[in-house]
Coordinates of C-alpha atoms in Angstrom, one line a residue:
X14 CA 8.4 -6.0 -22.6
X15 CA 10.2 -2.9 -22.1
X16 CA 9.8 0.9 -20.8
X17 CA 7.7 1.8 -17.7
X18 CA 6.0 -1.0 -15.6
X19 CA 2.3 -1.6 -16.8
X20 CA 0.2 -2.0 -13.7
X21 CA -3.3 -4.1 -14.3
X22 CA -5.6 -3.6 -11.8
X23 CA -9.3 -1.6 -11.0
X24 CA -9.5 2.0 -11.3
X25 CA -8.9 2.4 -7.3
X26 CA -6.8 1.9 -4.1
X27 CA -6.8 -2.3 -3.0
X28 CA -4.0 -4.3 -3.1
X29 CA -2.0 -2.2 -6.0
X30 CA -2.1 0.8 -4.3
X31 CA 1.1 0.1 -2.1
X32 CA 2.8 -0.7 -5.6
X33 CA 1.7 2.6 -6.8
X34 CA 3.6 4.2 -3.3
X35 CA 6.8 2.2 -4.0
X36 CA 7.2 3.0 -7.4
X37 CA 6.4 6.1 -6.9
X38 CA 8.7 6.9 -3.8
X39 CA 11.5 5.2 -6.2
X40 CA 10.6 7.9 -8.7
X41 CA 9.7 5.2 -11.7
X42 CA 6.8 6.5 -13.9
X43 CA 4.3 3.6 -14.2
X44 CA 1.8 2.9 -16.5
X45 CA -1.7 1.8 -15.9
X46 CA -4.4 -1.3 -17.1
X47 CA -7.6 -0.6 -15.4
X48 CA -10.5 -3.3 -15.2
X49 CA -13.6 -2.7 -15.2
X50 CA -15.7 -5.5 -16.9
X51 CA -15.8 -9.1 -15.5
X52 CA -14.8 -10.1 -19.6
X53 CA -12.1 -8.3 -18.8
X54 CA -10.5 -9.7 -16.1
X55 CA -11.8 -13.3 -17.2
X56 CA -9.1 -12.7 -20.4
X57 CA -6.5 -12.1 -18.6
X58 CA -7.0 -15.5 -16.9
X59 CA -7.8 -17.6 -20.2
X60 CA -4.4 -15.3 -21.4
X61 CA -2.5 -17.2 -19.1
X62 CA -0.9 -13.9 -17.6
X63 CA -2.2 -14.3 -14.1
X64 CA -0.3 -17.1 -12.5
X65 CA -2.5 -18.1 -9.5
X66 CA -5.9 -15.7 -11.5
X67 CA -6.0 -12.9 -9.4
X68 CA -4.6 -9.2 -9.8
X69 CA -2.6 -7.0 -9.1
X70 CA -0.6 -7.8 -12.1
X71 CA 2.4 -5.8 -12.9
X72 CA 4.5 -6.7 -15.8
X73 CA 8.4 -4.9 -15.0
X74 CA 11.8 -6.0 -16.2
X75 CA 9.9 -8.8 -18.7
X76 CA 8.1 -10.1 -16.5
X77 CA 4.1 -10.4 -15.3
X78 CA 4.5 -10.7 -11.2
X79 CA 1.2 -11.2 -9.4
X80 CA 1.1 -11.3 -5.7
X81 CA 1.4 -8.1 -4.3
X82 CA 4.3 -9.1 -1.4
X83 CA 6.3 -10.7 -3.9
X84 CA 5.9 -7.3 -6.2
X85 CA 6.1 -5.0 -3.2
X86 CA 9.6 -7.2 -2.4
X87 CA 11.3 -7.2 -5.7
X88 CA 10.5 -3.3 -6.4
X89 CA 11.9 -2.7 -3.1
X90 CA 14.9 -4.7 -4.0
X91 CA 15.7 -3.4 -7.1
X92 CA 15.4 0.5 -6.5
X93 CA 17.7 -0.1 -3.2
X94 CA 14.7 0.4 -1.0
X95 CA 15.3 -2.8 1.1
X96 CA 18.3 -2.3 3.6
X97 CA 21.9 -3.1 3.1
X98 CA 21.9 -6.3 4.6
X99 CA 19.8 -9.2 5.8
X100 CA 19.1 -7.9 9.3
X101 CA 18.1 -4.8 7.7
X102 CA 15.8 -6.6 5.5
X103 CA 14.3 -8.6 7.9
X104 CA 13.7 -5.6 10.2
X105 CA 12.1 -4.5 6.8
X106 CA 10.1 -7.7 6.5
X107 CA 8.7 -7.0 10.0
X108 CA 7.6 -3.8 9.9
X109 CA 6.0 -4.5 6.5
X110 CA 3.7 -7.3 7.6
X111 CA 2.9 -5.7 10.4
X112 CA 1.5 -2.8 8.6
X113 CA -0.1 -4.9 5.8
X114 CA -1.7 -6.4 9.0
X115 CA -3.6 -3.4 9.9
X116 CA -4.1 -1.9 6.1
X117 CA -6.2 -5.5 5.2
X118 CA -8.2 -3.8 7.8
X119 CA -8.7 -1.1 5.8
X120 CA -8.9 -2.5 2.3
X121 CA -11.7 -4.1 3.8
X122 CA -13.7 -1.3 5.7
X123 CA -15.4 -0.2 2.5
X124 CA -17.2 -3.9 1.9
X125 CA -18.8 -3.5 5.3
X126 CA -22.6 -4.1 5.6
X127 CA -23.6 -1.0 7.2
X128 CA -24.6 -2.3 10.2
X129 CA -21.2 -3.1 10.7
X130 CA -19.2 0.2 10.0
X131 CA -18.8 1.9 13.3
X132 CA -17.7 -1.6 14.9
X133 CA -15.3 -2.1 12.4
X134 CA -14.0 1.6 12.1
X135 CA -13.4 1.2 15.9
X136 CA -11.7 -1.8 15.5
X137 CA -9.3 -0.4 13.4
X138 CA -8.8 2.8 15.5
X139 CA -8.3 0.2 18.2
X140 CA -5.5 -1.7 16.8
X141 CA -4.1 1.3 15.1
X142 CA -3.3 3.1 18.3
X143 CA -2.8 0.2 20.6
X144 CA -0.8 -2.3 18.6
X145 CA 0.4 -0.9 15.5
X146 CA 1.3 3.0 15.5
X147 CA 2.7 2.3 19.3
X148 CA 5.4 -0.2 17.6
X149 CA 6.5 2.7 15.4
X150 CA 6.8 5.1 17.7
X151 CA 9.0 3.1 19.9
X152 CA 11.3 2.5 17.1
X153 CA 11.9 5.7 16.1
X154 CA 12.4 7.3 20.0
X155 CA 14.7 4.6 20.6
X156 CA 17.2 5.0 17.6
X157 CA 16.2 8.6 16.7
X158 CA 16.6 8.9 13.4
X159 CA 14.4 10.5 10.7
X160 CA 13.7 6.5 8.9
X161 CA 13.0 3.1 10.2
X162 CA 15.6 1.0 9.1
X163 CA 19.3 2.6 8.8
X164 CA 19.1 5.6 8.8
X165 CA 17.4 6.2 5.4
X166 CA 14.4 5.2 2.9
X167 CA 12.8 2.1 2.4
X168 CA 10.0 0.3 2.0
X169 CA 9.2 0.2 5.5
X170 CA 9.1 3.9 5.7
X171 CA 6.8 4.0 2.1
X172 CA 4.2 1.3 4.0
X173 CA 4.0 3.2 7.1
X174 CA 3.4 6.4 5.6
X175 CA 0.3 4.8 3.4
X176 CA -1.2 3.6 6.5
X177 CA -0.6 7.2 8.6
X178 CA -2.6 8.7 6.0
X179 CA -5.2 5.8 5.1
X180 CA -5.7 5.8 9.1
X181 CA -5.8 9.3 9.4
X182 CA -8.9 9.9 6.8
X183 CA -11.2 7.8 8.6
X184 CA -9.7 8.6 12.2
X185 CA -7.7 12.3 12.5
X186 CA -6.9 12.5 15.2
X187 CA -5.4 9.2 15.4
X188 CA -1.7 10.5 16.0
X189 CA -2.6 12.8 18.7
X190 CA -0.9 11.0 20.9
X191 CA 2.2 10.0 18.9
X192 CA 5.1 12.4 18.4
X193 CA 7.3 11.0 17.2
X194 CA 4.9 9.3 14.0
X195 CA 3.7 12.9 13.8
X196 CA 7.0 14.1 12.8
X197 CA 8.0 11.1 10.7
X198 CA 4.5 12.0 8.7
X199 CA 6.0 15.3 8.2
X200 CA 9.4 13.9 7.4
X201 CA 8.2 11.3 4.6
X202 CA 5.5 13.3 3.2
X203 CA 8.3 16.0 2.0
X204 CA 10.4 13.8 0.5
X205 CA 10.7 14.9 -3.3
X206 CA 9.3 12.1 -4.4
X207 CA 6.7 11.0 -1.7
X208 CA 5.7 14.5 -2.1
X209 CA 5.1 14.5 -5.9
X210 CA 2.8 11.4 -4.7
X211 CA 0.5 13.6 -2.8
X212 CA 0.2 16.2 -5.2
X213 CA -3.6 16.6 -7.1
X214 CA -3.6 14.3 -10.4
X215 CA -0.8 11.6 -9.5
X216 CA -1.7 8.1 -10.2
X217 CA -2.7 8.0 -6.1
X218 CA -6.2 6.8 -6.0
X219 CA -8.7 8.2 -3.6
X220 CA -10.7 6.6 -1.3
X221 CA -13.2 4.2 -2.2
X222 CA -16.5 4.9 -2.8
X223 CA -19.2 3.0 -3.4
X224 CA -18.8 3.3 -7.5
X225 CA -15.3 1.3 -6.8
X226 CA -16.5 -1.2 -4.6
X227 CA -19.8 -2.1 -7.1
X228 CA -17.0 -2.3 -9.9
X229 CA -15.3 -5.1 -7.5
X230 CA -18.1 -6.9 -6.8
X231 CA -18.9 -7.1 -10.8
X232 CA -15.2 -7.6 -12.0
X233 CA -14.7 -10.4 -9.5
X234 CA -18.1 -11.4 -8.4
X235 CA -17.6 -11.5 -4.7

């Protein structure tokens, strides 16, 4: 395998998503697999290129990587997007899980009965401006620089910015009372590349509807 990274995954957001932002804020051109039939998906298994059968799946540098935080981690790595040092990286490490804490919620919103929607749309408003977002905005008052970690881009910065705007389409007010993240959206979303990301027809999905999550209940039959 050579050239671009392939990317395997459904036509939509999930779990590749934050693969799509890092590659993207590294400025690498990515190609894409999408699934959409459970035959699909079950060849890919019987293939033997889906090491613990489930996607994403990105194939980069020779080699098929599944599990998103172990993509997310070498991507970072190798497009110098993951500090200088190991405390750098494990500030890195923090932030990250601490956002993929609040995006699961997120991922998941669309799969809720509707009966459940409000109560889980104010759960995530809840934790977004009371646990997460307040984290953030601490950080960046107390060091006052433009990024999270040292003074310049990384992954950290990419994650955070996903979840502003994830956040932000269901909730839009949400940074009302966050200066400081307010600024930082404006910072990240005009980096060259970032910004290239947000422009009409890049490979950034929309949100999901209800076409994606029927094509996720059929392609993995959950």
């Amino acid at each position: 395998m050579s050239g671009k990274p392939r990317l395997t995954y459904l036509n939509g957001r999930g779990r590749m998503e934050p693969v799509r932002w890092l590659l993207a804020a590294a400025g690498v051109e990515f190609e894409e697999v999408f699934l959409e039939t459970r035959e699909q998906y079950e060849k890919l298994i019987k293939g033997g290129s889906l090491m613990f059968q489930q996607v994403p799946l990105v194939e980069i540098d020779g080699m098929k990587m599944v599990q998103t935080r172990a993509i997310l981690s070498y991507i970072a790595g190798k497009y110098n997007l993951y500090g200088k040092d190991l405390k750098e990286r494990a500030l890195i490490d923090m932030y990250v899980e601490g956002i993929a804490d609040l995006m699961q919620m997120i991922l998941m919103f669309p799969f809720s009965p509707p009966d459940a929607k409000e109560k889980n749309l104010n759960a995530i408003k809840e934790k977004a401006t009371n646990r997460y977002f307040p984290v953030f905005e601490k950080v960046l008052k107390q060091h006052g620089q433009d990024f999270l970690v040292g003074n310049k881009l990384s992954w950290a910065d990419v994650q955070l910015i996903e979840a502003i705007l994830a956040v932000e389409e269901k909730i839009p007010a949400v940074l009302s009372g966050f200066p400081q993240l307010q600024a930082f959206k404006i910072k990240i979303s005009n980096v060259p590349t970032i910004k290239k990301f947000l422009q009409p027809g890049s490979p950034r999905k929309p949100p999901p509807d209800e076409r994606y999550v029927e094509t996720v209940l059929k392609v993995f039959k959950v």
